[in-house]
Short mmCIF file of C-alpha atoms and ligand atoms in Angstrom, two decimals:
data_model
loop_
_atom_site.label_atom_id
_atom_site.label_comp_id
_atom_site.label_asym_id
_atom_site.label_seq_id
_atom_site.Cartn_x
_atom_site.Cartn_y
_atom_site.Cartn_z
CA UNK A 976 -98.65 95.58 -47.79
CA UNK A 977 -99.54 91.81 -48.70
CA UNK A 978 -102.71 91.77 -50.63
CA UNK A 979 -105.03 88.69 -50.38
CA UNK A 980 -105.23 88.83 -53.95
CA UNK A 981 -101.66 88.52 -54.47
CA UNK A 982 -100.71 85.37 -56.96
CA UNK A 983 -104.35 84.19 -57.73
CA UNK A 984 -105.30 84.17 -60.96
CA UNK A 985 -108.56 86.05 -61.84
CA UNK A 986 -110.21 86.11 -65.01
CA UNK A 987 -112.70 89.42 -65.39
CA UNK A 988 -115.01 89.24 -68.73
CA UNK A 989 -116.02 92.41 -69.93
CA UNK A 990 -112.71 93.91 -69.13
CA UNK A 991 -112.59 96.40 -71.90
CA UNK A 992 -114.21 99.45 -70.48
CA UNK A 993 -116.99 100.14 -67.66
CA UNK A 994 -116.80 97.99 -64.36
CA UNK A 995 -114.95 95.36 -66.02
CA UNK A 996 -112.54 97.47 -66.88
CA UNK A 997 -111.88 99.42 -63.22
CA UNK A 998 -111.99 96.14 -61.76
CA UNK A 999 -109.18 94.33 -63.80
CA UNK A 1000 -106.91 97.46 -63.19
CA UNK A 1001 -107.51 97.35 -59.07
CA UNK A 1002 -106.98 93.32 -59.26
CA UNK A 1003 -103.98 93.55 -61.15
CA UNK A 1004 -102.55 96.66 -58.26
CA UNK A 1005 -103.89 94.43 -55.86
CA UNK A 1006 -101.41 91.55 -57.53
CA UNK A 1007 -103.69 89.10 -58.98
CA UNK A 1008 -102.70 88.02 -62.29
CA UNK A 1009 -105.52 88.96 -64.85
CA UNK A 1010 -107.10 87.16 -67.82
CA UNK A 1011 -109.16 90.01 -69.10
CA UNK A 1012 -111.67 88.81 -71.73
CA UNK A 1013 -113.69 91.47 -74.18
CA UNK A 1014 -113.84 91.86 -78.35
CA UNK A 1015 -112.41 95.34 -78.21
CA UNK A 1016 -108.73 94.60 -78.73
CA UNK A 1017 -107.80 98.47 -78.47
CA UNK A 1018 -109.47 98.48 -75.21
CA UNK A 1019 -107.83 95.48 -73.63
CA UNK A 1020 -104.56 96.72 -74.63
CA UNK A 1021 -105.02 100.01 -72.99
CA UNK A 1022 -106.05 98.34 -70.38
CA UNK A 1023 -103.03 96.00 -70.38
CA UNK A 1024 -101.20 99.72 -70.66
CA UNK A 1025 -102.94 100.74 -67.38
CA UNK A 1026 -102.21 97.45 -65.39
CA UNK A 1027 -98.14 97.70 -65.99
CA UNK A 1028 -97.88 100.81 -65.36
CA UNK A 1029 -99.53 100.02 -61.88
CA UNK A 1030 -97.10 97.58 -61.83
CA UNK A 1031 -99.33 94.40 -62.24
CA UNK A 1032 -99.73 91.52 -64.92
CA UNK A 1033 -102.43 90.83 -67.35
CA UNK A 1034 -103.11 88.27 -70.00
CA UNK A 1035 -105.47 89.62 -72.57
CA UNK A 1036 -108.10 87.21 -74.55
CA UNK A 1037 -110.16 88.71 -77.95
CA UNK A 1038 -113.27 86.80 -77.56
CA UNK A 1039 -116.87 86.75 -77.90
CA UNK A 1040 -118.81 85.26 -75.58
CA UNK A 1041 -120.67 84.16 -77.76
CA UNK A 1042 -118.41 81.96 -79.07
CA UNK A 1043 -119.17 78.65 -76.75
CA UNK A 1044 -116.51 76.56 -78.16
CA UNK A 1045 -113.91 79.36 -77.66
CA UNK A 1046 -114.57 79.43 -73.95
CA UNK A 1047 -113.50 75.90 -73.52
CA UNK A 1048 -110.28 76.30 -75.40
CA UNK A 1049 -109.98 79.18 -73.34
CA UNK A 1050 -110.52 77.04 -70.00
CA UNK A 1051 -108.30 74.38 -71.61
CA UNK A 1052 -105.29 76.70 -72.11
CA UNK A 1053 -105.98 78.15 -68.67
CA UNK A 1054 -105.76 75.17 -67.01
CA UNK A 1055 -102.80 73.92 -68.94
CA UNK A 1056 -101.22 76.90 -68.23
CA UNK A 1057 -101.93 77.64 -64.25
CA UNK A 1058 -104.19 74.50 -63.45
CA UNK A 1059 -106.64 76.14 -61.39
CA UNK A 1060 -108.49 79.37 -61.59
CA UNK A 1061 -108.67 81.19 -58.36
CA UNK A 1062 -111.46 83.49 -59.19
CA UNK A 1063 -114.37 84.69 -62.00
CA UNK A 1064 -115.97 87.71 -62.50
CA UNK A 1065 -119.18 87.19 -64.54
CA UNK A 1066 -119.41 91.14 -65.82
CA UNK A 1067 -119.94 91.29 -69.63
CA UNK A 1068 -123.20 91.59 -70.29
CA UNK A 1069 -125.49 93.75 -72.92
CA UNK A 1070 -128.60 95.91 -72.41
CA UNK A 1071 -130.55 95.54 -75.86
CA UNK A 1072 -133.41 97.55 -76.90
CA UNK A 1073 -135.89 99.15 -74.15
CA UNK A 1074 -139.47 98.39 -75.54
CA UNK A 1075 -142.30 96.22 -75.02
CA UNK A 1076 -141.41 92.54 -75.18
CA UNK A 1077 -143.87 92.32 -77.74
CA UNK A 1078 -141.71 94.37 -79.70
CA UNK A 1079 -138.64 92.84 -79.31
CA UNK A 1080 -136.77 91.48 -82.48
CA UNK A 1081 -135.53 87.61 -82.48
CA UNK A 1082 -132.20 88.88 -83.16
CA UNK A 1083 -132.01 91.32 -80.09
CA UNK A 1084 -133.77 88.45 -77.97
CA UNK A 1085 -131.08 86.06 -78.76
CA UNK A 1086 -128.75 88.53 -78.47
CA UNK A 1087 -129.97 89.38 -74.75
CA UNK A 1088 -129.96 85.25 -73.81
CA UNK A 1089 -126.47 84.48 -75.86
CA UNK A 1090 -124.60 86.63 -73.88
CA UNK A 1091 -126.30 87.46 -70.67
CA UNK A 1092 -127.08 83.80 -69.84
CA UNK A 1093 -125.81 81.43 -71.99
CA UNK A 1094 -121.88 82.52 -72.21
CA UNK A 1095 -122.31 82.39 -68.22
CA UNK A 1096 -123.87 78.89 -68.29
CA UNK A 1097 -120.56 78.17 -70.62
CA UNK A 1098 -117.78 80.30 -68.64
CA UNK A 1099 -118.92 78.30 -65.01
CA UNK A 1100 -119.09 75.00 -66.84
CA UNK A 1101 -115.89 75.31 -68.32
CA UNK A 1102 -114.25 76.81 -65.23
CA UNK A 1103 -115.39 74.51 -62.62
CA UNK A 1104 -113.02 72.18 -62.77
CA UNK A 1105 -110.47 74.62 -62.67
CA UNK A 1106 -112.11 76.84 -59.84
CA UNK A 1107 -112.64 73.42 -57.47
CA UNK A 1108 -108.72 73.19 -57.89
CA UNK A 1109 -108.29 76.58 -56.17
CA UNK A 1110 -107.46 77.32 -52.52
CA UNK A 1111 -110.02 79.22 -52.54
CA UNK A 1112 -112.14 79.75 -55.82
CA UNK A 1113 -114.91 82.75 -56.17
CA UNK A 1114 -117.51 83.63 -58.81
CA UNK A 1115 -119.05 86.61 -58.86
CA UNK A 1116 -121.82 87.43 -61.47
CA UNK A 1117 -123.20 91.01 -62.51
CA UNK A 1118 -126.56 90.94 -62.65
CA UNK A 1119 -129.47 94.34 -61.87
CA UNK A 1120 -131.85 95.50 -59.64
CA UNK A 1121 -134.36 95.10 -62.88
CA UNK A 1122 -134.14 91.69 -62.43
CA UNK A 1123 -136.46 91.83 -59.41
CA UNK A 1124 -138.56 94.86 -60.52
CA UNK A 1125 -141.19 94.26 -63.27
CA UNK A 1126 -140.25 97.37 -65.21
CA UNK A 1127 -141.98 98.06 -68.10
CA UNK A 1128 -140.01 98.13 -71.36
CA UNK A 1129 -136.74 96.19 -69.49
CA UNK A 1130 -137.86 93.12 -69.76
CA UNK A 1131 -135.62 91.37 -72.46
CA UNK A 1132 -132.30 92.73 -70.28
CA UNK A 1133 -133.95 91.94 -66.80
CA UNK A 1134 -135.40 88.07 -68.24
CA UNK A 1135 -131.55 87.82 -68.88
CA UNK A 1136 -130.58 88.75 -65.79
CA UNK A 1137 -133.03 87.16 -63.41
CA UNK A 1138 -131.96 83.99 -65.38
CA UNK A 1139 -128.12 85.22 -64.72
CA UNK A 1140 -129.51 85.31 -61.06
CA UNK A 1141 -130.97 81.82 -60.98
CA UNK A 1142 -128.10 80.21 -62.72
CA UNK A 1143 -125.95 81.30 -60.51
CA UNK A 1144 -127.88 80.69 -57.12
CA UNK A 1145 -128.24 76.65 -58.64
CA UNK A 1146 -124.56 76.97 -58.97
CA UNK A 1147 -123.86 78.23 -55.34
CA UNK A 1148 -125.84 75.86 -53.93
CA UNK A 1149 -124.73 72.96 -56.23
CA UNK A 1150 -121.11 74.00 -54.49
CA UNK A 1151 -122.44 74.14 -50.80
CA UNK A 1152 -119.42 72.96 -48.43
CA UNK A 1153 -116.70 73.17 -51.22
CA UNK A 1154 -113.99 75.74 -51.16
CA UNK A 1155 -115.66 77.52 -54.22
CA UNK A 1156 -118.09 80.71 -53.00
CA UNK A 1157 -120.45 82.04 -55.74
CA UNK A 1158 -122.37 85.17 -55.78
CA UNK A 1159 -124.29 87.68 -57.48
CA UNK A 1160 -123.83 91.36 -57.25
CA UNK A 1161 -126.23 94.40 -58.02
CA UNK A 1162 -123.96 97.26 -59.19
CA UNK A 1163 -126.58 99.81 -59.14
CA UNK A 1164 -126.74 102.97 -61.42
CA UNK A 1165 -123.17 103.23 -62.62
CA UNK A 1166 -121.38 105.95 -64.93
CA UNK A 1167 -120.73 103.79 -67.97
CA UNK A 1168 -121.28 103.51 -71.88
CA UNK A 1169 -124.33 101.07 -70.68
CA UNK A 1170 -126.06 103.57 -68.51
CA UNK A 1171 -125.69 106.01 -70.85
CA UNK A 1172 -127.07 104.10 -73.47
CA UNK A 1173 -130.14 103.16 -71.08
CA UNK A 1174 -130.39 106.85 -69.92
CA UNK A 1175 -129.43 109.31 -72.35
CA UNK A 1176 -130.91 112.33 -70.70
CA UNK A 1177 -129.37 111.73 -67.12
CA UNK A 1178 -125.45 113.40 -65.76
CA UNK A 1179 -123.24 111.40 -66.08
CA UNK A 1180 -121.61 112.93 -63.39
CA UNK A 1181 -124.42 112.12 -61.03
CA UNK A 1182 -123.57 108.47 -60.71
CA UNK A 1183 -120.70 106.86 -59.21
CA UNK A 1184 -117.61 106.42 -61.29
CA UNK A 1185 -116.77 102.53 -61.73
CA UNK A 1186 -114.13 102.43 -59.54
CA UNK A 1187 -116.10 103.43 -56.37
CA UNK A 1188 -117.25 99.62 -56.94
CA UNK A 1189 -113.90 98.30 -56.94
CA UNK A 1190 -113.67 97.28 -53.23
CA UNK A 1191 -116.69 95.99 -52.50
CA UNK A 1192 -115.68 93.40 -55.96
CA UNK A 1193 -112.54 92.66 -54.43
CA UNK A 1194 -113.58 92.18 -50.88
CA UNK A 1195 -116.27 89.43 -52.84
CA UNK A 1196 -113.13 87.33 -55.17
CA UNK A 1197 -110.98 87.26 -51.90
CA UNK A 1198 -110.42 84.21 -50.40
CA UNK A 1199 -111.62 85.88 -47.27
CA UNK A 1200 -115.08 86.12 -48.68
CA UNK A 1201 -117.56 83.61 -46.73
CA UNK A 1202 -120.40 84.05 -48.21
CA UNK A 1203 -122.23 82.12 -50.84
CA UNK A 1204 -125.33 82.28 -52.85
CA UNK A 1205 -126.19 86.03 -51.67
CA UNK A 1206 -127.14 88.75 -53.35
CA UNK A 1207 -124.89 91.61 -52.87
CA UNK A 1208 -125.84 95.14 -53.73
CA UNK A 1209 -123.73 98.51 -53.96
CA UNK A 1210 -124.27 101.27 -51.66
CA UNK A 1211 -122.64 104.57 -52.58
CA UNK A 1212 -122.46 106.71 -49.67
P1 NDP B 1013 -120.34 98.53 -70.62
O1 NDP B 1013 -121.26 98.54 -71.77
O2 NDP B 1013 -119.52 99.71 -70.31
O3 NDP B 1013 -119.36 97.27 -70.73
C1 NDP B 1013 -119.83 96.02 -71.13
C2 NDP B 1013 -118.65 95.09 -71.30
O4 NDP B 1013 -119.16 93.81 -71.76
C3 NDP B 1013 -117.65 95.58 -72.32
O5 NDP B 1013 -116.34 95.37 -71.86
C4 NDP B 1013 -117.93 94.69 -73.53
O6 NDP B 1013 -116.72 94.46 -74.25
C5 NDP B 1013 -118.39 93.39 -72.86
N1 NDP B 1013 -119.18 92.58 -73.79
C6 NDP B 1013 -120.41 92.85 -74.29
N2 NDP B 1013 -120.77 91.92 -75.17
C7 NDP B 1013 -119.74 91.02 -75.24
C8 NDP B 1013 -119.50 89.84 -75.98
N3 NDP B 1013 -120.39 89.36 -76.88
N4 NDP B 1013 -118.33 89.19 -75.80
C9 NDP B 1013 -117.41 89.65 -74.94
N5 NDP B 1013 -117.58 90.76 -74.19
C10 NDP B 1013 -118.72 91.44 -74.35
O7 NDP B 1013 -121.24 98.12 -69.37
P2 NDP B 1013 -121.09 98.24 -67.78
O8 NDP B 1013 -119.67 98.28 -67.37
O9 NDP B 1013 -122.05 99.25 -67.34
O10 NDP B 1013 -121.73 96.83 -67.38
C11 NDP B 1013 -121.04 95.77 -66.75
C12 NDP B 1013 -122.10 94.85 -66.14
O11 NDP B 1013 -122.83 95.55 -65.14
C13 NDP B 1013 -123.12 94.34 -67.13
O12 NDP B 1013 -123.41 92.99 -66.89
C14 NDP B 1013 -124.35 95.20 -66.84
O13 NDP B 1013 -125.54 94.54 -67.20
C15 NDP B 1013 -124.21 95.38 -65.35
N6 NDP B 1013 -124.93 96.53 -64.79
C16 NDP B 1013 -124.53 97.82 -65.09
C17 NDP B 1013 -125.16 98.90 -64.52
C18 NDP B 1013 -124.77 100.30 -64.81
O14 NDP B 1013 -125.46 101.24 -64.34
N7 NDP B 1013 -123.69 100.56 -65.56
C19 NDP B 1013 -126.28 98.71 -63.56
C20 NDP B 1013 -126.62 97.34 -63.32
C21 NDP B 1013 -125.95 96.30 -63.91
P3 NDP B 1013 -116.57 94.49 -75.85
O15 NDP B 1013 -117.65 95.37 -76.41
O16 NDP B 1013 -115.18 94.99 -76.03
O17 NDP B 1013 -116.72 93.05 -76.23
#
């Protein structure tokens, strides 16, 4: 069956493990071509593994986000290479420590704002041109339900995110009436290294499994997608 994701060219950061990862494998079956971005080179080359054998395509990039200047050689060799980008997904993203802002470290602040908001700020700056050359061009950034919650000991990873949030709603409606959609999705308790990390003491096995997410991401980098500037959350039955 013809997929609407077949041809486009998708770039997923964060691809080397989590939601990232189970995304860029059910792109690539769904026949996108995918530039998965992450440091862990063992990971994106398992992942590269995963997306042959499911017969798709990947190219893999090495890179921290937090290195500004390499996300605009990376938009410059996209677009030299495919001259458009067809869709983004916004995933990466770190939790830092869980304390009192008035605890928090400079480093782990910076940390938090580097790659949370800033490398975001970068990626859609460098890929806009490239995304308003698409038939159909989609963003899609991970943000949390924190954001929006006031929790107590969150706040450096939900002030990243409800910046995430903002950035990307100025974006969206910055692009109102262009072929390029943008929007923000609330995974919701998910059974990765980050969860685990943020709640040591829960099962694992309680929580859905990344891939339950996959088709409610796809649905949102498909040209058939009509919204923009919403907040979409995940519902697991
Ligand atoms: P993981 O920790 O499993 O994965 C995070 C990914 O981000 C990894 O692939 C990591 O790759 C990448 N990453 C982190 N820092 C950098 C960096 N400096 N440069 C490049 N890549 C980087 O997390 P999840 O899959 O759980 O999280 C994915 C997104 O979902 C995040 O934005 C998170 O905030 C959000 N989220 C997750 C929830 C959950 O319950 N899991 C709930 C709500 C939101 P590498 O280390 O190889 O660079």
């Amino acid at each position: 069956m013809d997929s609407p994701h077949t041809g486009r060219i998708v770039l997923v950061t964060g691809a080397s493990r989590g939601i990232g990862r189970a995304t860029a494998i059910a792109l690539g079956k769904a026949g996108a071509h995918v530039i998965a971005v992450a440091r862990t080179i063992g990971g994106l080359e398992e992942l590269d593994d995963d997306i042959k054998r499911e017969g798709g395509t990947a190219t893999l990039v090495p890179l921290d986000l937090k290195d500004y200047p390499g996300i605009d050689r990376m938009a410059a060799a996209i677009g030299e290479r495919w001259g458009r980008l067809d869709a983004l997904f916004g995933n990466a993203g770190v939790l830092g420590p869980l304390t009192p802002v008035v605890h928090l470290h400079q480093k782990a602040w910076d940390e938090l704002m580097a790659v949370n908001v800033t490398a975001n700020w970068r990626m859609i700056r460098a890929f806009d041109p490239l995304l308003r050359k698409s038939e159909a061009g989609r963003v899609l950034m991970v943000s949390s339900a924190v954001a929006r919650m006031n929790r107590p000991y969150w706040g450096g990873y939900a002030i990243s995110k409800a910046a995430l949030e903002m950035l990307t709603f100025t974006y969206a409606a910055e692009l109102n009436g262009t072929k390029v959609h943008v929007n923000v999705l609330n995974p919701g308790p998910t059974r990765t290294r980050m969860r685990a990390e943020a709640m040591p003491g829960e099962d694992p096995m309680t929580l859905p499994a990344p891939e339950e997410l996959t088709p409610l991401i796809l649905e949102m980098l498909s040209p058939a997608c009509d919204k923009t500037g919403e907040l979409v959350a995940f519902r697991w039955p």
